[in-house]
Coordinates of C-alpha atoms in Angstrom, one line a residue:
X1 CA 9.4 18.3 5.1
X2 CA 10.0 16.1 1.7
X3 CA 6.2 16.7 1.0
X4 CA 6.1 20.2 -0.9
X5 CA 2.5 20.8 -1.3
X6 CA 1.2 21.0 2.2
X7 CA 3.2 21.5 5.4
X8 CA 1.6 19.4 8.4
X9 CA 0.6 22.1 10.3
X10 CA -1.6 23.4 7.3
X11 CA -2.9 20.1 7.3
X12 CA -4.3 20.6 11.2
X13 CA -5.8 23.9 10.1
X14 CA -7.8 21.8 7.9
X15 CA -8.5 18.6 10.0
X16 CA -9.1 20.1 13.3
X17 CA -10.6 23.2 13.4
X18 CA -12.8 22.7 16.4
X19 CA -10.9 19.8 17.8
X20 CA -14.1 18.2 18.1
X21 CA -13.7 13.9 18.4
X22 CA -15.2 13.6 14.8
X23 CA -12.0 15.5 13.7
X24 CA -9.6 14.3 16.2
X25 CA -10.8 10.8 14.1
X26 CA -11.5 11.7 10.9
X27 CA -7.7 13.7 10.3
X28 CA -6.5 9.8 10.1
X29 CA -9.4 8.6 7.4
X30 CA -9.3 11.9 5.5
X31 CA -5.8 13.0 5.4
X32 CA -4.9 10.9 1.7
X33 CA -7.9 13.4 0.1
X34 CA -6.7 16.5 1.2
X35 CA -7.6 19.2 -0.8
X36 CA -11.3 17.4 -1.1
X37 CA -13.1 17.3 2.5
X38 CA -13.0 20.4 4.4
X39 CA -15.7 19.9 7.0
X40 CA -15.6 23.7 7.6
X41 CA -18.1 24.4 4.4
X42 CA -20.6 23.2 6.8
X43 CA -20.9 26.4 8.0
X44 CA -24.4 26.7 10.0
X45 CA -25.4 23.3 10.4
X46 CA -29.2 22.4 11.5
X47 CA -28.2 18.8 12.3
X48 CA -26.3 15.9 11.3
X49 CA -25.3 12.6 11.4
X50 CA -21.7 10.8 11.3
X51 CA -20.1 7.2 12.0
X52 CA -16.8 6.1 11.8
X53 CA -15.5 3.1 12.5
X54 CA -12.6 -0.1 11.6
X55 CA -13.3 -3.7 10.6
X56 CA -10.7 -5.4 10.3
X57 CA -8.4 -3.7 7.2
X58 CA -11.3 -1.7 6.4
X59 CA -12.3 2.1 7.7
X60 CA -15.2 4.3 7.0
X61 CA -16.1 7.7 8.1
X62 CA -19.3 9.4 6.9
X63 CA -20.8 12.8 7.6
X64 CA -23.9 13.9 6.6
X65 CA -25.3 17.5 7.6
X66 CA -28.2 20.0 6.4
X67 CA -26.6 23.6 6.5
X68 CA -28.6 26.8 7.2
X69 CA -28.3 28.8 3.9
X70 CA -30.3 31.7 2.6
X71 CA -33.2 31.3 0.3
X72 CA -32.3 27.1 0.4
X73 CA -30.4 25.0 2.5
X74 CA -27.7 22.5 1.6
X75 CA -27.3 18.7 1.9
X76 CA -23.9 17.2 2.4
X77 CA -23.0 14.1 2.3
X78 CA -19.2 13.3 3.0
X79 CA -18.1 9.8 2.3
X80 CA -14.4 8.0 3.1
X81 CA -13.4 4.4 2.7
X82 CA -10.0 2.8 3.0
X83 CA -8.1 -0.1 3.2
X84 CA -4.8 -1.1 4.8
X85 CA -2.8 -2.9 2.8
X86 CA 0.0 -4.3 4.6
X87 CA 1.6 -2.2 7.8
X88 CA 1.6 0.9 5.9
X89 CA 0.4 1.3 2.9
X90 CA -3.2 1.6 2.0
X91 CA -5.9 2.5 -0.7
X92 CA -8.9 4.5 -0.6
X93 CA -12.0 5.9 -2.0
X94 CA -14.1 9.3 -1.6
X95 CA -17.4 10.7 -2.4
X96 CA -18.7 13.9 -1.6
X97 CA -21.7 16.1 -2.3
X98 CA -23.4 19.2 -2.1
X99 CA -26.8 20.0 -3.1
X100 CA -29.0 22.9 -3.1
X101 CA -32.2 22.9 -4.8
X102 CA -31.3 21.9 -8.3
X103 CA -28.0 22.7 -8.1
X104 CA -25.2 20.2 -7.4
X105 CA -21.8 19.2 -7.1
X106 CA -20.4 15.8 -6.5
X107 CA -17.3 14.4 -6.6
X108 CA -15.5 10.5 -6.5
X109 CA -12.0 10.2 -6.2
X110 CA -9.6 7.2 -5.6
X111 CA -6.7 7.2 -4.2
X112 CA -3.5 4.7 -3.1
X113 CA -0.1 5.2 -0.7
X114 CA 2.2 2.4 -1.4
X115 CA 5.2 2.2 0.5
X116 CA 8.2 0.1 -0.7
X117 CA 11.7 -0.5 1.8
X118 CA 10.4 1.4 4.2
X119 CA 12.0 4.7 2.5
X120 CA 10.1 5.0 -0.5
X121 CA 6.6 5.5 -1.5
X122 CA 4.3 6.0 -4.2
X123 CA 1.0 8.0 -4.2
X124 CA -1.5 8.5 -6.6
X125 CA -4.9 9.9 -7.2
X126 CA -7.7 10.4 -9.8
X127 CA -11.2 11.8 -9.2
X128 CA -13.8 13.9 -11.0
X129 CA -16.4 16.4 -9.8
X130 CA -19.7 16.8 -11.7
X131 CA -21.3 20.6 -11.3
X132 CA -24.4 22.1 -12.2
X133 CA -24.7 25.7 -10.9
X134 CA -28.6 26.2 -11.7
X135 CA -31.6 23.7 -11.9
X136 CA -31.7 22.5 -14.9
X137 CA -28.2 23.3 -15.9
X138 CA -26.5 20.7 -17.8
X139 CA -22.8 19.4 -15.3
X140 CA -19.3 20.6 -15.8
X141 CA -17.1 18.0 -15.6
X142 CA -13.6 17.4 -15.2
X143 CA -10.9 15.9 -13.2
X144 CA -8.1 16.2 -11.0
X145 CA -5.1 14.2 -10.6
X146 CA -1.7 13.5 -8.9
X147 CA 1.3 11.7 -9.0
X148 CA 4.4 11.2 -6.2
X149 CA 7.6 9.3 -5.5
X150 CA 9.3 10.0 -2.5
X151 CA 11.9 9.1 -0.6
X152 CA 12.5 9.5 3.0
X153 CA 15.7 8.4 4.2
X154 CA 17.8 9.8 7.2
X155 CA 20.5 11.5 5.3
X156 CA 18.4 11.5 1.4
X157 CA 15.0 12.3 0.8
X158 CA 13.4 13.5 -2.1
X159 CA 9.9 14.3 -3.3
X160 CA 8.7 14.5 -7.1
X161 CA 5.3 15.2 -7.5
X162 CA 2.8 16.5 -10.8
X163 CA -0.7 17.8 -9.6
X164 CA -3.2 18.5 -12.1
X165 CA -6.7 20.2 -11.3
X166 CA -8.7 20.6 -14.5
X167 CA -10.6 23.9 -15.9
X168 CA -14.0 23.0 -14.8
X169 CA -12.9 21.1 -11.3
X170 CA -14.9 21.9 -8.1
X171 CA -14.8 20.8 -4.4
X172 CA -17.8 22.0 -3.3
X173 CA -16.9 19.7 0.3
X174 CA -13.4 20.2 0.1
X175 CA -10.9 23.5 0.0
X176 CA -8.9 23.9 -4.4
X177 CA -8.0 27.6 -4.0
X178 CA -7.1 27.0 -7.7
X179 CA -8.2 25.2 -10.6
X180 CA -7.1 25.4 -14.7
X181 CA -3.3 24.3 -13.3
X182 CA -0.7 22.2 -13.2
X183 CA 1.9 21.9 -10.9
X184 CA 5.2 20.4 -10.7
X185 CA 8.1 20.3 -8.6
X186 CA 11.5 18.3 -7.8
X187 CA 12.5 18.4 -4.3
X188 CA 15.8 17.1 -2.8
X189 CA 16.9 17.3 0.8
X190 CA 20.5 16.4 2.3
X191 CA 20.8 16.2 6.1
X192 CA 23.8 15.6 8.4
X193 CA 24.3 14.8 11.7
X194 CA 27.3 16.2 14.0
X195 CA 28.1 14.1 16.8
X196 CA 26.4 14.1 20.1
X197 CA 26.4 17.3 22.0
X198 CA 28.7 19.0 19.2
X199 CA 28.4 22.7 18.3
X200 CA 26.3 21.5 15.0
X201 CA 23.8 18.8 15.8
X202 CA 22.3 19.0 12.3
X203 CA 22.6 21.0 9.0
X204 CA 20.3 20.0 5.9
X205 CA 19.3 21.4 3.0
X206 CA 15.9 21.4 0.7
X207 CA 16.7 22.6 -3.1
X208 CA 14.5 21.9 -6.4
X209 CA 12.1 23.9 -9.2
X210 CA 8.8 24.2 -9.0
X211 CA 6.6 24.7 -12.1
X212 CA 3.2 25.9 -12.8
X213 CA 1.3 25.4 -16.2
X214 CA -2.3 26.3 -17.6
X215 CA -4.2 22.9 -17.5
X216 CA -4.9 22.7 -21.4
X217 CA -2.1 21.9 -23.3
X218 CA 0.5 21.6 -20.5
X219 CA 2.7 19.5 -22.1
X220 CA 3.0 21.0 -25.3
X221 CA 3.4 24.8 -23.3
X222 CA 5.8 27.0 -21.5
X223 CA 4.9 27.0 -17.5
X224 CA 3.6 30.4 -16.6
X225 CA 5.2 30.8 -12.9
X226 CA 7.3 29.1 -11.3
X227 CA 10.9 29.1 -9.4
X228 CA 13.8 27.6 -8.1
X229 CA 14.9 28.0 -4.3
X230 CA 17.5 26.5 -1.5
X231 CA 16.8 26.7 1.9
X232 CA 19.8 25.6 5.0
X233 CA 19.2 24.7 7.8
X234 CA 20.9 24.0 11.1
X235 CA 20.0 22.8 14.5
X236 CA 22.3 23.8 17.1
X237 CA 23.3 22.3 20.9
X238 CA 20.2 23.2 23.1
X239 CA 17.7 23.8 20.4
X240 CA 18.4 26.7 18.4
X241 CA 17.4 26.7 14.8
X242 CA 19.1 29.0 12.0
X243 CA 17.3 29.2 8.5
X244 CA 18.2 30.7 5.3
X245 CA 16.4 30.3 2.1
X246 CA 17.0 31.8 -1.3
X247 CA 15.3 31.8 -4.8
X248 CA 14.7 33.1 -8.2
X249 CA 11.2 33.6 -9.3
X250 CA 9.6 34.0 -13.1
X251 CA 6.0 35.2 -13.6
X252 CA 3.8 35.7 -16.7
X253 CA 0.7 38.3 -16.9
X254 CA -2.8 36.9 -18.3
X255 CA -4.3 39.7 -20.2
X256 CA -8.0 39.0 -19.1
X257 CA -7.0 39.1 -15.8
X258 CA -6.8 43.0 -16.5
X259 CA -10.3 43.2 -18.2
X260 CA -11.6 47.0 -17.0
X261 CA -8.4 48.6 -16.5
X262 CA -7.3 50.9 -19.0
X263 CA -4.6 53.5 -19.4
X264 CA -6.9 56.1 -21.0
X265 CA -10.3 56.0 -21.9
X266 CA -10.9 53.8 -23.8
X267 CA -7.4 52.4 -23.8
X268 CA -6.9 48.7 -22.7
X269 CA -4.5 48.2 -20.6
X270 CA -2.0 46.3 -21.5
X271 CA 0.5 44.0 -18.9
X272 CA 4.0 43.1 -19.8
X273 CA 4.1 39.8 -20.5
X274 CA 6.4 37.7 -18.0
X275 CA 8.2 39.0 -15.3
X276 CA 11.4 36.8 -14.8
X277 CA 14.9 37.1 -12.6
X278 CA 12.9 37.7 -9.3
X279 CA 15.4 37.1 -6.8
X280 CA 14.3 37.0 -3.3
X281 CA 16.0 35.9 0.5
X282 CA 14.8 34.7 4.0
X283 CA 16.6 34.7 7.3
X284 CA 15.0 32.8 10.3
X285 CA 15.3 31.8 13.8
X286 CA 14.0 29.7 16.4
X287 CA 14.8 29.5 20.5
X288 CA 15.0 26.8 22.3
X289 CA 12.1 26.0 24.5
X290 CA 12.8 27.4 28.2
X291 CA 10.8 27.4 31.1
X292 CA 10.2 31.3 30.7
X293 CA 10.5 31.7 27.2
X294 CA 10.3 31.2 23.5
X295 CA 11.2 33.5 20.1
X296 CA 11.2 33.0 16.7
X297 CA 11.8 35.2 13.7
X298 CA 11.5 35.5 10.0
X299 CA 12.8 38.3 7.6
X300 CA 12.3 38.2 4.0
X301 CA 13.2 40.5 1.1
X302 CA 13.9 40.8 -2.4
X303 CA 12.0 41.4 -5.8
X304 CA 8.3 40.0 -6.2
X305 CA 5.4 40.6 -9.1
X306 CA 2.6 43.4 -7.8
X307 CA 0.1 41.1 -9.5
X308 CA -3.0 44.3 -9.5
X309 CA -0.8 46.5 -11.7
X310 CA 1.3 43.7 -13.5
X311 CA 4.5 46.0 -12.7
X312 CA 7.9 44.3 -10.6
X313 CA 7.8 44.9 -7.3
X314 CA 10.4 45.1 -4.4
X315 CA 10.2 44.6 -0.7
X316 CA 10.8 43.4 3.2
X317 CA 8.7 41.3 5.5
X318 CA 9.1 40.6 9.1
X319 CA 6.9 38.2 11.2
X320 CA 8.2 37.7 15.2
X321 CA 6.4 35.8 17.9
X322 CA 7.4 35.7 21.5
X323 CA 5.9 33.7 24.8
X324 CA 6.4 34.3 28.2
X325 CA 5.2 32.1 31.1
X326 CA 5.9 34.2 34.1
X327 CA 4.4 31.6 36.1
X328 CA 2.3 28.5 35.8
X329 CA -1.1 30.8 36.2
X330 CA 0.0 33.2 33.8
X331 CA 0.8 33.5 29.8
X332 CA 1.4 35.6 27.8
X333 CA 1.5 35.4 23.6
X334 CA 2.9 38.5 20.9
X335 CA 3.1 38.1 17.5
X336 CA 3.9 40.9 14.6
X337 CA 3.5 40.7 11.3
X338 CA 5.3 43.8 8.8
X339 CA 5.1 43.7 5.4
X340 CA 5.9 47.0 2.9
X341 CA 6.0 46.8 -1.3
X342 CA 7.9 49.3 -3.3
X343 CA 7.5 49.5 -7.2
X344 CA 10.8 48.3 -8.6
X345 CA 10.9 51.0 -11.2
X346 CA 10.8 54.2 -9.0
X347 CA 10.8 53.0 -5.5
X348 CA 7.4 54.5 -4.5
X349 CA 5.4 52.8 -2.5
X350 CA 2.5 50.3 -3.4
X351 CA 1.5 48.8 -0.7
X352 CA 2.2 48.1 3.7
X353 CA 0.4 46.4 6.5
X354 CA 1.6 45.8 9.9
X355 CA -0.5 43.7 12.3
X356 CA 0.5 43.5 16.3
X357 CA -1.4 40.9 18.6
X358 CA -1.3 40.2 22.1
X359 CA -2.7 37.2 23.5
X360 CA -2.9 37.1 27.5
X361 CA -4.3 34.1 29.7
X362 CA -4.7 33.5 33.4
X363 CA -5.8 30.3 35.1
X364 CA -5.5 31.1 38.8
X365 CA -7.6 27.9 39.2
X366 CA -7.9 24.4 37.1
X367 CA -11.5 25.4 36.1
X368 CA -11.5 28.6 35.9
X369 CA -9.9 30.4 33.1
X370 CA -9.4 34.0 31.2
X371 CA -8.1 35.3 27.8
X372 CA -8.0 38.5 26.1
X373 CA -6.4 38.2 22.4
X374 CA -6.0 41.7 21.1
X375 CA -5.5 42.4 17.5
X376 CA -4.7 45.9 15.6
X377 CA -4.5 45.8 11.3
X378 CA -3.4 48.7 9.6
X379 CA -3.4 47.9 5.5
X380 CA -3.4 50.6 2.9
X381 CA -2.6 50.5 -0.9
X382 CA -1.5 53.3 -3.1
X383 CA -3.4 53.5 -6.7
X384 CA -2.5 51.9 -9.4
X385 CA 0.2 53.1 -12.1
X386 CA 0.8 52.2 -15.4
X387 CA 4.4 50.0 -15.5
X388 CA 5.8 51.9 -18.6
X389 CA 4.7 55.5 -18.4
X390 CA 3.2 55.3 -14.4
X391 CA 0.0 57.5 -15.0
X392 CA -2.9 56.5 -13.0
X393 CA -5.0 53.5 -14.4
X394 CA -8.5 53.7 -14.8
X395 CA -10.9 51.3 -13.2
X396 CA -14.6 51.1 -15.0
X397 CA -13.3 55.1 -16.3
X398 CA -12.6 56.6 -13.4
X399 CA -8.8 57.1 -11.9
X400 CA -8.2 54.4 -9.3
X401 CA -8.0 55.4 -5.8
X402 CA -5.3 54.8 -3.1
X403 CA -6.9 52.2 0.1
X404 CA -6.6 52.4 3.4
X405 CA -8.4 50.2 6.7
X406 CA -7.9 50.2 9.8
X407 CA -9.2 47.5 12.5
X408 CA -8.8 47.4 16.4
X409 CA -10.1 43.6 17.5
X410 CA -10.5 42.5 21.3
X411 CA -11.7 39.2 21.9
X412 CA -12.5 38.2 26.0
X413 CA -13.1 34.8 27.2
X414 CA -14.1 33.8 30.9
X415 CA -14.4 30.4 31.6
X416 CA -15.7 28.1 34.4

């Protein structure tokens, strides 16, 4: 919870995909790189070849693999060492690359997790990927970076942490939605305990800014998003779990990002600049465990930006998930996700999706085993308006167009 940037079960999305024994292994050796292996870019693999393995202090796990691509396959070659120093902290290295014909991208990072007392630790990282994109084609270069101190005590904890990814940064092995950024935050939690089998068995609460800058010239510079949030929460007798968050939000609008819009033709259009005062809440709840049942619930609302339009935006989420075990043969799994967007400055609509699943399973016998996961998405998203004077925008000169999509999924599974 005291680390900001990733939230453990994000981290399992990433380390075990297929739940395969390389993975089930490799989640320990890899975890310190994070953002830089993602074994899922192997996408169509022909064959491969790993080995892990422990020698005293030292670990290694390697994975090489030549994926099926179109027109020219890729080589990978995934490389992690570490070393334990003492019972917990520990220092590593990582190389990975991709190649494709001429084109390239490697990448060597190091990285180190010291941990001091037992409550605090320090973390830091340095690498730098080299990219060539054609054969021939001289390398982009540059690095990425991060800093953390952290404490995790039972009634303190805190987490500062600066993360910077440069302009030109690429993980072609690993998973940087983003690059040209850096990001900052301050994180504090505050937990107490009530006493054993009292109403309130624990109440804490996570508060801090986070800031995010443009890569060049981030210290001299204004950040361009960020926000400042609190979130309680308490644990009551039997499990129950109550959660309420709140923030305020700020957002500026790059002007390039809008390149082909325009109000009129031949009229650019223009965004506001920033975006700032966007106050927003969440409400949440968890069940306990029982034999025949679990819940949980989110709602949020408030003000957000509608990036596409550059405009100030206003709306509601819910997400809900409920499982039933009727019996030991038989489960049964719904989710819902609800989502609508309103433009702040006239309340019409910009934008809605809801998504219902159901999930049903049935194991009459230990081998033999059936699911059906059923999944509905219905998206749609009106045109886009001008903030100021809310005509139509123009995409490549022609008025842009409302969109709408519609998707009815079953999946079946029979197993023996």
């Amino acid at each position: 919870a005291d680390q900001g940037l990733i939230t453990v079960n994000e981290r399992f999305a990433l380390y075990l995909p297929e739940k395969r024994p390389f993975f089930l292994k490799g989640i320990d050796l890899f975890a310190t790189p994070g953002q830089l292996i993602y074994t899922r870019r192997i996408a169509d693999p022909i064959g491969g070849a790993k080995v892990t393995g422990k020698v005293g202090r030292n670990s290694i796990a390697y994975l090489g693999s030549i994926d099926e691509v179109p027109e020219r396959d890729a080589w990978f070659h995934l490389l992690r060492l570490r070393r334990d120093l003492g019972e917990n902290s520990v220092v590593g290295l990582t190389y990975t690359d991709r190649v494709q014909g001429g084109a390239y991208n490697r990448l060597v990072e190091g990285d180190a997790h010291i941990v001091s007392a037992k409550l605090y630790f320090v973390e830091a990282q340095y690498g730098q990927s080299w990219t060539a994109l054609d054969d021939g084609a001289a390398a982009a270069t540059d690095p990425i970076w991060k800093l953390t101190f952290d404490r995790t005590g039972r009634t303190w904890g805190f987490n500062y942490t600066i993360n910077g990814i440069g302009t030109d940064f690429i993980a072609g092995s690993g998973f940087v939605p983003r690059n040209d950024i850096v990001t900052a935050h301050i994180f504090n939690r505050l937990s107490f305990y009530g006493a054993k089998g009292a109403l309130l068995e624990n109440f804490t609460t996570f508060f801090g800014p986070t800031w995010l800058y443009e890569y060049d010239g981030f210290t001299q510079n204004a950040p361009i998003e960020g926000k400042q949030e609190v979130t309680f929460q308490f644990t009551l007798r039997g499990g129950w779990e109550l959660s309420a968050k709140t923030s305020r939000e700020f957002t500026t609008f790059a002007p390039e990002f809008y390149d082909g819009l325009e109000t009129s033709p031949g009229v650019p259009f223009a965004p506001p600049p920033s975006l700032d005062n966007l106050y927003a809440g969440e409400l949440s709840f968890t069940t306990p465990t029982y034999q025949l049942f679990d819940a949980a619930a989110s709602f949020e609302f408030g003000h957000t930006p509608l990036y596409a339009e550059g405009s100030e935006g206003k709306g509601a989420a819910l997400s809900a998930s409920v499982n039933f075990r009727p019996s030991k043969t038989l489960r049964f799994e719904g989710r819902l996700a609800y989502a609508t967007l309103d433009r702040a400055s006239d309340g019409s609509e910009f934008a809605n999706s809801v998504i219902p699943r159901l999930k049903v399973e049935y194991q009459p016998t230990v081998p033999l085993f059936f699911r059906v996961i059923t999944e509905y998405q219905s998206t749609r998203r009106a045109e886009l308006r001008d903030p100021v004077t809310g005509d139509i925008l123009l995409v490549g000169g022609v008025p842009s167009q409302s969109l709408s999509d519609q998707r009815l999924r079953v999946d079946l599974l029979a197993s023996y």
